[in-house]
mmCIF file of C-alpha atoms in Angstrom:
data_model
loop_
_atom_site.group_PDB
_atom_site.id
_atom_site.type_symbol
_atom_site.label_atom_id
_atom_site.label_comp_id
_atom_site.label_asym_id
_atom_site.label_seq_id
_atom_site.Cartn_x
_atom_site.Cartn_y
_atom_site.Cartn_z
ATOM 1 C CA MET D 1 9.975 26.115 49.032
ATOM 2 C CA SER D 2 8.884 29.514 47.753
ATOM 3 C CA ALA D 3 5.571 29.961 45.980
ATOM 4 C CA LYS D 4 7.446 31.074 42.856
ATOM 5 C CA LEU D 5 9.617 27.933 42.828
ATOM 6 C CA LYS D 6 6.556 25.728 43.362
ATOM 7 C CA LEU D 7 4.918 27.379 40.356
ATOM 8 C CA VAL D 8 7.994 26.695 38.191
ATOM 9 C CA PHE D 9 7.991 23.022 39.204
ATOM 10 C CA ALA D 10 4.263 22.757 38.528
ATOM 11 C CA LEU D 11 4.567 24.292 35.070
ATOM 12 C CA THR D 12 7.525 22.029 34.244
ATOM 13 C CA ALA D 13 5.625 18.932 35.327
ATOM 14 C CA THR D 14 2.621 19.958 33.277
ATOM 15 C CA LEU D 15 4.751 20.543 30.185
ATOM 16 C CA MET D 16 6.478 17.152 30.531
ATOM 17 C CA ALA D 17 3.136 15.428 30.960
ATOM 18 C CA MET D 18 1.841 17.074 27.800
ATOM 19 C CA LEU D 19 4.916 16.060 25.819
ATOM 20 C CA PHE D 20 4.814 12.419 26.855
ATOM 21 C CA ALA D 21 1.046 12.224 26.397
ATOM 22 C CA ILE D 22 1.316 12.901 22.644
ATOM 23 C CA PRO D 23 0.608 9.560 20.934
ATOM 24 C CA PRO D 24 3.078 8.307 18.293
ATOM 25 C CA PHE D 25 0.202 8.260 15.792
ATOM 26 C CA GLY D 26 -0.502 11.955 16.325
ATOM 27 C CA GLN D 27 1.587 13.319 13.492
ATOM 28 C CA PRO D 28 0.329 16.324 11.499
ATOM 29 C CA SER D 29 -2.334 15.562 8.911
ATOM 30 C CA PHE D 30 -0.763 14.655 5.623
ATOM 31 C CA GLY D 31 -1.078 17.022 2.706
ATOM 32 C CA GLN D 32 -1.266 14.697 -0.268
ATOM 33 C CA PRO D 33 -4.339 15.624 -2.285
ATOM 34 C CA LEU D 34 -5.290 12.262 -3.707
ATOM 35 C CA PHE D 35 -4.884 8.636 -2.754
ATOM 36 C CA GLY D 36 -3.779 9.286 0.809
ATOM 37 C CA GLN D 37 -6.336 12.014 1.265
ATOM 38 C CA THR D 38 -9.866 11.638 2.480
ATOM 39 C CA SER D 39 -12.811 12.660 0.349
ATOM 40 C CA PRO D 40 -13.638 16.381 0.141
ATOM 41 C CA ARG D 41 -16.255 15.891 2.850
ATOM 42 C CA GLN D 42 -13.869 14.394 5.413
ATOM 43 C CA ALA D 43 -10.879 15.646 7.347
ATOM 44 C CA GLY D 44 -7.385 14.274 6.696
ATOM 45 C CA ALA D 45 -6.237 11.385 8.867
ATOM 46 C CA PRO D 46 -3.053 11.663 10.918
ATOM 47 C CA LEU D 47 -0.092 9.545 9.840
ATOM 48 C CA PRO D 48 2.186 7.307 11.896
ATOM 49 C CA GLN D 49 5.776 8.290 12.589
ATOM 50 C CA ASP D 50 8.163 7.813 9.663
ATOM 51 C CA LYS D 51 10.890 5.196 10.097
ATOM 52 C CA THR D 52 13.749 4.073 7.867
ATOM 53 C CA VAL D 53 15.784 0.932 7.316
ATOM 54 C CA VAL D 54 18.637 0.138 4.931
ATOM 55 C CA VAL D 55 17.899 -2.841 2.672
ATOM 56 C CA LEU D 56 20.516 -4.026 0.178
ATOM 57 C CA GLY D 57 22.202 -0.649 0.476
ATOM 58 C CA GLN D 58 18.979 1.309 -0.171
ATOM 59 C CA THR D 59 17.021 3.329 2.371
ATOM 60 C CA LEU D 60 13.355 2.374 2.627
ATOM 61 C CA HIS D 61 10.811 4.450 4.529
ATOM 62 C CA TYR D 62 8.009 2.741 6.410
ATOM 63 C CA TRP D 63 5.378 2.979 9.132
ATOM 64 C CA ASP D 64 5.284 0.629 12.112
ATOM 65 C CA VAL D 65 2.259 1.094 14.354
ATOM 66 C CA GLY D 66 -0.131 -0.886 16.530
ATOM 67 C CA SER D 67 0.153 -4.282 18.164
ATOM 68 C CA GLY D 68 -1.137 -7.783 17.532
ATOM 69 C CA PRO D 69 -0.843 -10.020 14.448
ATOM 70 C CA ILE D 70 1.427 -8.459 11.832
ATOM 71 C CA LEU D 71 -0.052 -6.991 8.652
ATOM 72 C CA VAL D 72 2.432 -5.863 5.999
ATOM 73 C CA LEU D 73 0.822 -3.448 3.538
ATOM 74 C CA VAL D 74 2.292 -3.386 0.020
ATOM 75 C CA HIS D 75 1.207 -0.479 -2.199
ATOM 76 C CA GLY D 76 0.590 -0.356 -5.930
ATOM 77 C CA LEU D 77 2.259 1.035 -9.056
ATOM 78 C CA GLY D 78 3.074 4.743 -9.013
ATOM 79 C CA SER D 79 1.820 4.965 -5.454
ATOM 80 C CA LYS D 80 3.176 5.076 -1.903
ATOM 81 C CA ARG D 81 2.075 4.179 1.604
ATOM 82 C CA GLU D 82 0.087 7.413 2.124
ATOM 83 C CA ASN D 83 -1.767 6.911 -1.128
ATOM 84 C CA ASP D 84 -2.973 3.356 -0.761
ATOM 85 C CA TRP D 85 -3.078 2.993 3.014
ATOM 86 C CA GLY D 86 -3.437 6.499 4.456
ATOM 87 C CA ARG D 87 -7.116 6.038 5.293
ATOM 88 C CA ALA D 88 -6.884 2.412 6.466
ATOM 89 C CA VAL D 89 -3.708 2.330 8.565
ATOM 90 C CA GLY D 90 -5.294 4.007 11.591
ATOM 91 C CA PRO D 91 -8.339 1.695 11.854
ATOM 92 C CA LEU D 92 -6.255 -1.413 11.151
ATOM 93 C CA SER D 93 -3.674 -0.476 13.784
ATOM 94 C CA GLN D 94 -6.362 -0.683 16.464
ATOM 95 C CA LYS D 95 -6.237 -4.498 16.218
ATOM 96 C CA TYR D 96 -3.036 -5.284 14.340
ATOM 97 C CA HIS D 97 0.650 -4.522 14.206
ATOM 98 C CA VAL D 98 0.675 -2.684 10.881
ATOM 99 C CA ILE D 99 3.791 -2.171 8.777
ATOM 100 C CA ALA D 100 3.509 -0.197 5.532
ATOM 101 C CA LEU D 101 6.527 0.615 3.397
ATOM 102 C CA ASP D 102 7.297 2.900 0.510
ATOM 103 C CA GLN D 103 8.615 0.353 -1.938
ATOM 104 C CA LEU D 104 11.921 0.847 -3.702
ATOM 105 C CA GLY D 105 11.609 3.562 -6.342
ATOM 106 C CA PHE D 106 8.483 5.104 -4.812
ATOM 107 C CA GLY D 107 7.471 7.569 -2.118
ATOM 108 C CA GLN D 108 10.314 8.650 0.131
ATOM 109 C CA SER D 109 12.351 5.491 -0.420
ATOM 110 C CA ASP D 110 15.507 5.492 -2.528
ATOM 111 C CA LYS D 111 15.078 5.400 -6.308
ATOM 112 C CA PRO D 112 18.089 3.677 -7.869
ATOM 113 C CA VAL D 113 18.349 3.525 -11.666
ATOM 114 C CA ILE D 114 17.914 -0.225 -12.160
ATOM 115 C CA ASP D 115 15.743 -2.581 -14.208
ATOM 116 C CA TYR D 116 12.766 -3.016 -11.891
ATOM 117 C CA SER D 117 10.950 -6.341 -12.007
ATOM 118 C CA ILE D 118 8.418 -8.071 -9.778
ATOM 119 C CA GLN D 119 11.240 -10.256 -8.499
ATOM 120 C CA THR D 120 13.155 -7.115 -7.529
ATOM 121 C CA TYR D 121 10.302 -6.212 -5.209
ATOM 122 C CA VAL D 122 9.937 -9.750 -3.858
ATOM 123 C CA ASP D 123 13.637 -9.764 -2.968
ATOM 124 C CA PHE D 124 13.482 -6.353 -1.320
ATOM 125 C CA LEU D 125 10.333 -7.270 0.599
ATOM 126 C CA ASN D 126 12.023 -10.385 1.978
ATOM 127 C CA GLU D 127 15.151 -8.498 3.027
ATOM 128 C CA PHE D 128 12.970 -5.753 4.518
ATOM 129 C CA LEU D 129 11.098 -8.281 6.659
ATOM 130 C CA HIS D 130 14.372 -9.853 7.787
ATOM 131 C CA GLU D 131 15.826 -6.451 8.698
ATOM 132 C CA LEU D 132 12.759 -5.787 10.875
ATOM 133 C CA LYS D 133 13.174 -9.284 12.404
ATOM 134 C CA ILE D 134 9.653 -10.306 11.441
ATOM 135 C CA GLU D 135 9.163 -14.048 11.790
ATOM 136 C CA LYS D 136 5.780 -14.370 10.066
ATOM 137 C CA ALA D 137 3.191 -11.998 8.635
ATOM 138 C CA THR D 138 -0.005 -11.478 6.697
ATOM 139 C CA LEU D 139 0.710 -9.738 3.392
ATOM 140 C CA VAL D 140 -1.856 -7.209 2.123
ATOM 141 C CA GLY D 141 -1.125 -6.137 -1.454
ATOM 142 C CA GLU D 142 -3.006 -3.630 -3.587
ATOM 143 C CA SER D 143 -2.739 -3.723 -7.414
ATOM 144 C CA LEU D 144 0.984 -4.142 -8.199
ATOM 145 C CA GLY D 145 1.441 -4.813 -4.491
ATOM 146 C CA GLY D 146 -0.961 -7.745 -4.846
ATOM 147 C CA TRP D 147 1.144 -9.197 -7.645
ATOM 148 C CA ILE D 148 4.263 -8.832 -5.513
ATOM 149 C CA SER D 149 2.569 -10.329 -2.454
ATOM 150 C CA ALA D 150 1.187 -13.307 -4.373
ATOM 151 C CA LEU D 151 4.550 -14.080 -5.991
ATOM 152 C CA TYR D 152 6.242 -13.699 -2.605
ATOM 153 C CA THR D 153 3.766 -16.175 -1.089
ATOM 154 C CA LEU D 154 4.416 -18.688 -3.870
ATOM 155 C CA GLU D 155 8.182 -18.495 -3.419
ATOM 156 C CA ALA D 156 8.025 -18.510 0.381
ATOM 157 C CA SER D 157 6.172 -21.827 0.300
ATOM 158 C CA THR D 158 9.332 -23.584 -0.924
ATOM 159 C CA ASP D 159 12.178 -21.259 0.171
ATOM 160 C CA LYS D 160 13.175 -21.585 3.821
ATOM 161 C CA HIS D 161 15.158 -18.347 3.620
ATOM 162 C CA MET D 162 11.970 -16.322 3.122
ATOM 163 C CA VAL D 163 9.740 -15.085 5.934
ATOM 164 C CA PRO D 164 6.667 -17.343 6.126
ATOM 165 C CA VAL D 165 3.321 -15.897 5.035
ATOM 166 C CA GLU D 166 0.475 -16.653 7.433
ATOM 167 C CA ARG D 167 -2.310 -15.178 5.317
ATOM 168 C CA LEU D 168 -2.623 -13.302 2.048
ATOM 169 C CA VAL D 169 -4.940 -10.422 1.144
ATOM 170 C CA LEU D 170 -5.123 -9.448 -2.538
ATOM 171 C CA VAL D 171 -6.807 -6.122 -3.288
ATOM 172 C CA ASP D 172 -7.646 -5.534 -6.980
ATOM 173 C CA ALA D 173 -4.374 -7.311 -7.692
ATOM 174 C CA ALA D 174 -2.414 -7.128 -10.916
ATOM 175 C CA GLY D 175 -0.443 -10.116 -12.168
ATOM 176 C CA LEU D 176 -2.861 -11.877 -14.524
ATOM 177 C CA GLN D 177 -3.002 -11.497 -18.298
ATOM 178 C CA GLN D 178 -5.515 -8.819 -19.271
ATOM 179 C CA ASP D 179 -7.565 -8.809 -22.460
ATOM 180 C CA LYS D 180 -8.530 -5.181 -21.961
ATOM 181 C CA PRO D 181 -5.875 -2.600 -22.959
ATOM 182 C CA ILE D 182 -4.222 -0.903 -19.989
ATOM 183 C CA PRO D 183 -4.288 2.926 -20.088
ATOM 184 C CA ASP D 184 -1.181 5.088 -19.781
ATOM 185 C CA LEU D 185 -0.127 4.558 -16.162
ATOM 186 C CA ASN D 186 2.819 6.935 -16.325
ATOM 187 C CA PRO D 187 1.127 10.294 -17.027
ATOM 188 C CA SER D 188 3.132 13.436 -17.661
ATOM 189 C CA THR D 189 0.279 15.731 -18.719
ATOM 190 C CA LEU D 190 -2.837 16.907 -16.940
ATOM 191 C CA ALA D 191 -5.087 15.193 -19.482
ATOM 192 C CA ALA D 192 -3.285 11.859 -19.039
ATOM 193 C CA GLN D 193 -3.366 12.231 -15.269
ATOM 194 C CA ARG D 194 -7.115 12.825 -15.354
ATOM 195 C CA LYS D 195 -7.668 9.689 -17.443
ATOM 196 C CA VAL D 196 -5.773 7.599 -14.913
ATOM 197 C CA LEU D 197 -7.845 8.932 -12.050
ATOM 198 C CA GLU D 198 -11.069 8.396 -13.943
ATOM 199 C CA VAL D 199 -10.335 4.684 -14.342
ATOM 200 C CA VAL D 200 -9.103 4.356 -10.752
ATOM 201 C CA PHE D 201 -12.173 5.807 -9.018
ATOM 202 C CA TYR D 202 -15.804 4.817 -9.410
ATOM 203 C CA ASN D 203 -17.039 7.941 -7.643
ATOM 204 C CA SER D 204 -16.283 10.801 -10.024
ATOM 205 C CA SER D 205 -16.452 13.371 -7.215
ATOM 206 C CA TRP D 206 -12.900 12.367 -6.302
ATOM 207 C CA VAL D 207 -11.558 13.598 -9.644
ATOM 208 C CA THR D 208 -11.486 17.381 -9.324
ATOM 209 C CA ASP D 209 -9.319 19.832 -11.260
ATOM 210 C CA ASP D 210 -7.365 20.624 -8.107
ATOM 211 C CA LEU D 211 -6.820 16.946 -7.375
ATOM 212 C CA VAL D 212 -5.544 16.271 -10.904
ATOM 213 C CA LYS D 213 -3.046 19.138 -10.705
ATOM 214 C CA ARG D 214 -1.802 18.252 -7.259
ATOM 215 C CA ASP D 215 -1.413 14.559 -8.004
ATOM 216 C CA LEU D 216 0.561 15.209 -11.187
ATOM 217 C CA ALA D 217 2.743 17.715 -9.320
ATOM 218 C CA ASP D 218 3.383 15.115 -6.622
ATOM 219 C CA ARG D 219 4.320 12.452 -9.186
ATOM 220 C CA ILE D 220 6.810 14.832 -10.798
ATOM 221 C CA HIS D 221 8.216 16.021 -7.475
ATOM 222 C CA SER D 222 8.680 12.486 -6.141
ATOM 223 C CA ASN D 223 10.510 11.487 -9.345
ATOM 224 C CA ILE D 224 8.797 8.135 -9.923
ATOM 225 C CA SER D 225 8.429 8.217 -13.716
ATOM 226 C CA TYR D 226 11.617 6.233 -14.327
ATOM 227 C CA THR D 227 10.511 3.521 -11.894
ATOM 228 C CA VAL D 228 7.085 3.161 -13.481
ATOM 229 C CA HIS D 229 8.521 3.110 -17.014
ATOM 230 C CA SER D 230 11.125 0.537 -16.010
ATOM 231 C CA ILE D 231 8.493 -1.790 -14.553
ATOM 232 C CA LEU D 232 6.030 -1.496 -17.420
ATOM 233 C CA SER D 233 8.679 -1.954 -20.121
ATOM 234 C CA ASN D 234 10.566 -4.806 -18.460
ATOM 235 C CA PRO D 235 10.338 -7.932 -20.665
ATOM 236 C CA ALA D 236 10.636 -10.069 -17.525
ATOM 237 C CA LEU D 237 7.021 -9.237 -16.666
ATOM 238 C CA ALA D 238 5.727 -11.820 -19.128
ATOM 239 C CA SER D 239 7.422 -14.648 -17.220
ATOM 240 C CA GLU D 240 6.448 -13.193 -13.853
ATOM 241 C CA ARG D 241 2.709 -13.239 -14.507
ATOM 242 C CA LEU D 242 0.738 -15.499 -12.207
ATOM 243 C CA ASP D 243 -1.422 -17.241 -14.813
ATOM 244 C CA GLY D 244 -1.367 -20.977 -14.139
ATOM 245 C CA LYS D 245 0.610 -20.557 -10.900
ATOM 246 C CA LEU D 246 -2.035 -19.663 -8.339
ATOM 247 C CA GLY D 247 -2.656 -23.293 -7.401
ATOM 248 C CA GLY D 248 0.683 -23.126 -5.596
ATOM 249 C CA ILE D 249 -0.717 -20.731 -2.986
ATOM 250 C CA HIS D 250 -1.816 -22.742 0.033
ATOM 251 C CA VAL D 251 -2.226 -20.116 2.756
ATOM 252 C CA PRO D 252 -5.625 -18.653 3.727
ATOM 253 C CA THR D 253 -6.378 -15.964 1.148
ATOM 254 C CA LEU D 254 -8.817 -13.083 0.945
ATOM 255 C CA VAL D 255 -9.526 -11.460 -2.432
ATOM 256 C CA VAL D 256 -11.101 -7.981 -2.205
ATOM 257 C CA TRP D 257 -12.280 -6.298 -5.410
ATOM 258 C CA GLY D 258 -14.062 -3.120 -6.370
ATOM 259 C CA LYS D 259 -17.128 -4.185 -8.348
ATOM 260 C CA GLN D 260 -16.749 -1.313 -10.803
ATOM 261 C CA ASP D 261 -12.952 -1.522 -11.197
ATOM 262 C CA ALA D 262 -12.336 -0.132 -14.692
ATOM 263 C CA LEU D 263 -8.581 -0.748 -14.576
ATOM 264 C CA LEU D 264 -8.503 -4.420 -13.586
ATOM 265 C CA PRO D 265 -12.049 -5.718 -14.108
ATOM 266 C CA ILE D 266 -13.729 -7.959 -11.576
ATOM 267 C CA ALA D 267 -13.143 -10.999 -13.808
ATOM 268 C CA SER D 268 -9.556 -10.970 -12.559
ATOM 269 C CA GLY D 269 -10.771 -11.080 -8.983
ATOM 270 C CA GLU D 270 -12.980 -14.028 -9.840
ATOM 271 C CA ARG D 271 -9.975 -15.837 -11.342
ATOM 272 C CA TYR D 272 -7.862 -15.200 -8.255
ATOM 273 C CA SER D 273 -10.595 -16.456 -5.945
ATOM 274 C CA LYS D 274 -11.280 -19.570 -8.026
ATOM 275 C CA GLU D 275 -7.682 -20.590 -8.672
ATOM 276 C CA ILE D 276 -6.455 -20.148 -5.091
ATOM 277 C CA ALA D 277 -7.938 -23.051 -3.143
ATOM 278 C CA GLY D 278 -10.328 -21.941 -0.410
ATOM 279 C CA ALA D 279 -9.942 -18.233 -1.139
ATOM 280 C CA LYS D 280 -12.628 -15.924 0.204
ATOM 281 C CA PHE D 281 -13.960 -13.372 -2.295
ATOM 282 C CA VAL D 282 -15.367 -10.031 -1.146
ATOM 283 C CA VAL D 283 -16.849 -7.698 -3.769
ATOM 284 C CA VAL D 284 -17.177 -4.047 -2.787
ATOM 285 C CA ASP D 285 -20.040 -2.334 -4.595
ATOM 286 C CA GLN D 286 -19.865 1.250 -5.895
ATOM 287 C CA CYS D 287 -16.105 1.029 -5.803
ATOM 288 C CA GLY D 288 -13.333 1.224 -8.363
ATOM 289 C CA HIS D 289 -9.713 0.079 -8.244
ATOM 290 C CA VAL D 290 -8.860 1.258 -4.723
ATOM 291 C CA PRO D 291 -11.200 -0.104 -1.999
ATOM 292 C CA PRO D 292 -8.882 0.974 0.865
ATOM 293 C CA ILE D 293 -9.440 4.560 -0.280
ATOM 294 C CA GLU D 294 -12.892 4.680 -1.807
ATOM 295 C CA LYS D 295 -14.573 2.262 0.631
ATOM 296 C CA THR D 296 -12.298 2.283 3.657
ATOM 297 C CA THR D 297 -14.860 1.051 6.176
ATOM 298 C CA GLU D 298 -15.867 -1.948 4.051
ATOM 299 C CA PHE D 299 -12.236 -2.780 3.304
ATOM 300 C CA VAL D 300 -11.146 -2.663 6.938
ATOM 301 C CA ALA D 301 -14.157 -4.764 7.989
ATOM 302 C CA ALA D 302 -13.306 -7.415 5.380
ATOM 303 C CA VAL D 303 -9.675 -7.622 6.533
ATOM 304 C CA GLU D 304 -10.647 -7.760 10.210
ATOM 305 C CA ASP D 305 -13.207 -10.500 9.596
ATOM 306 C CA PHE D 306 -10.639 -12.504 7.632
ATOM 307 C CA ALA D 307 -7.551 -12.003 9.821
ATOM 308 C CA LYS D 308 -9.187 -12.333 13.261
#
């Protein structure tokens, strides 16, 4: 074989080795400026590969990464997988098989014009899990995602057609009656967007002018305003609240709460932990409504300690 041909083969082999050595988690850093983004002092984390599945005729986007016990991450209102879980998915995937979806009406998933209710999301979550052939899982729900995950767990305890829940993690979960007025969670102005961010984060350094502009632009571009309005104005919410129902949850449960949560005060976390038998309660200090973002290390440690 000629020296020139040997060189060609060597270069080809090297190129193939480089291509197949790229890990599936090594996608470009995401560009979202807020919830999925790290703090200004940290570099952006790479995202898993995007996947899709058709559920009840609608295309849902999701991540599927790691191996081990299955964690299904369910994001909050007006959010998406990058926002709530962008910082935590990498560390969690080192020990768990992590699945995080953009829920119907949010992120990259389809946004049909329907009356969205909590039951809508419970139904779609169940069909999603069946489509992925998941036989059992730990649900990890943040804010609205916590409400959905808790209601799912309640229904799954008596419905054999639902995927069984092994464990439940509720992170600053909605779903209980609040005495404190809820701010405008569907902002369409910069001032309204800033107010939302100021109640979400404890650390004010997150809320910069650039962040406010970029997050509002992303909300408008992703076309989620109808979804949020539909959820918040749906009269079915009153009957879907979890007050007086939490005693029906009998799986191991972890409640994680930001101590300084100004959106859903810590009293709600205390109620969840007291009314769910045997629930473990972890309070994260110097943290607002989003521990997976604002205190990623503490959040991941709490989940790992609970789900090991």
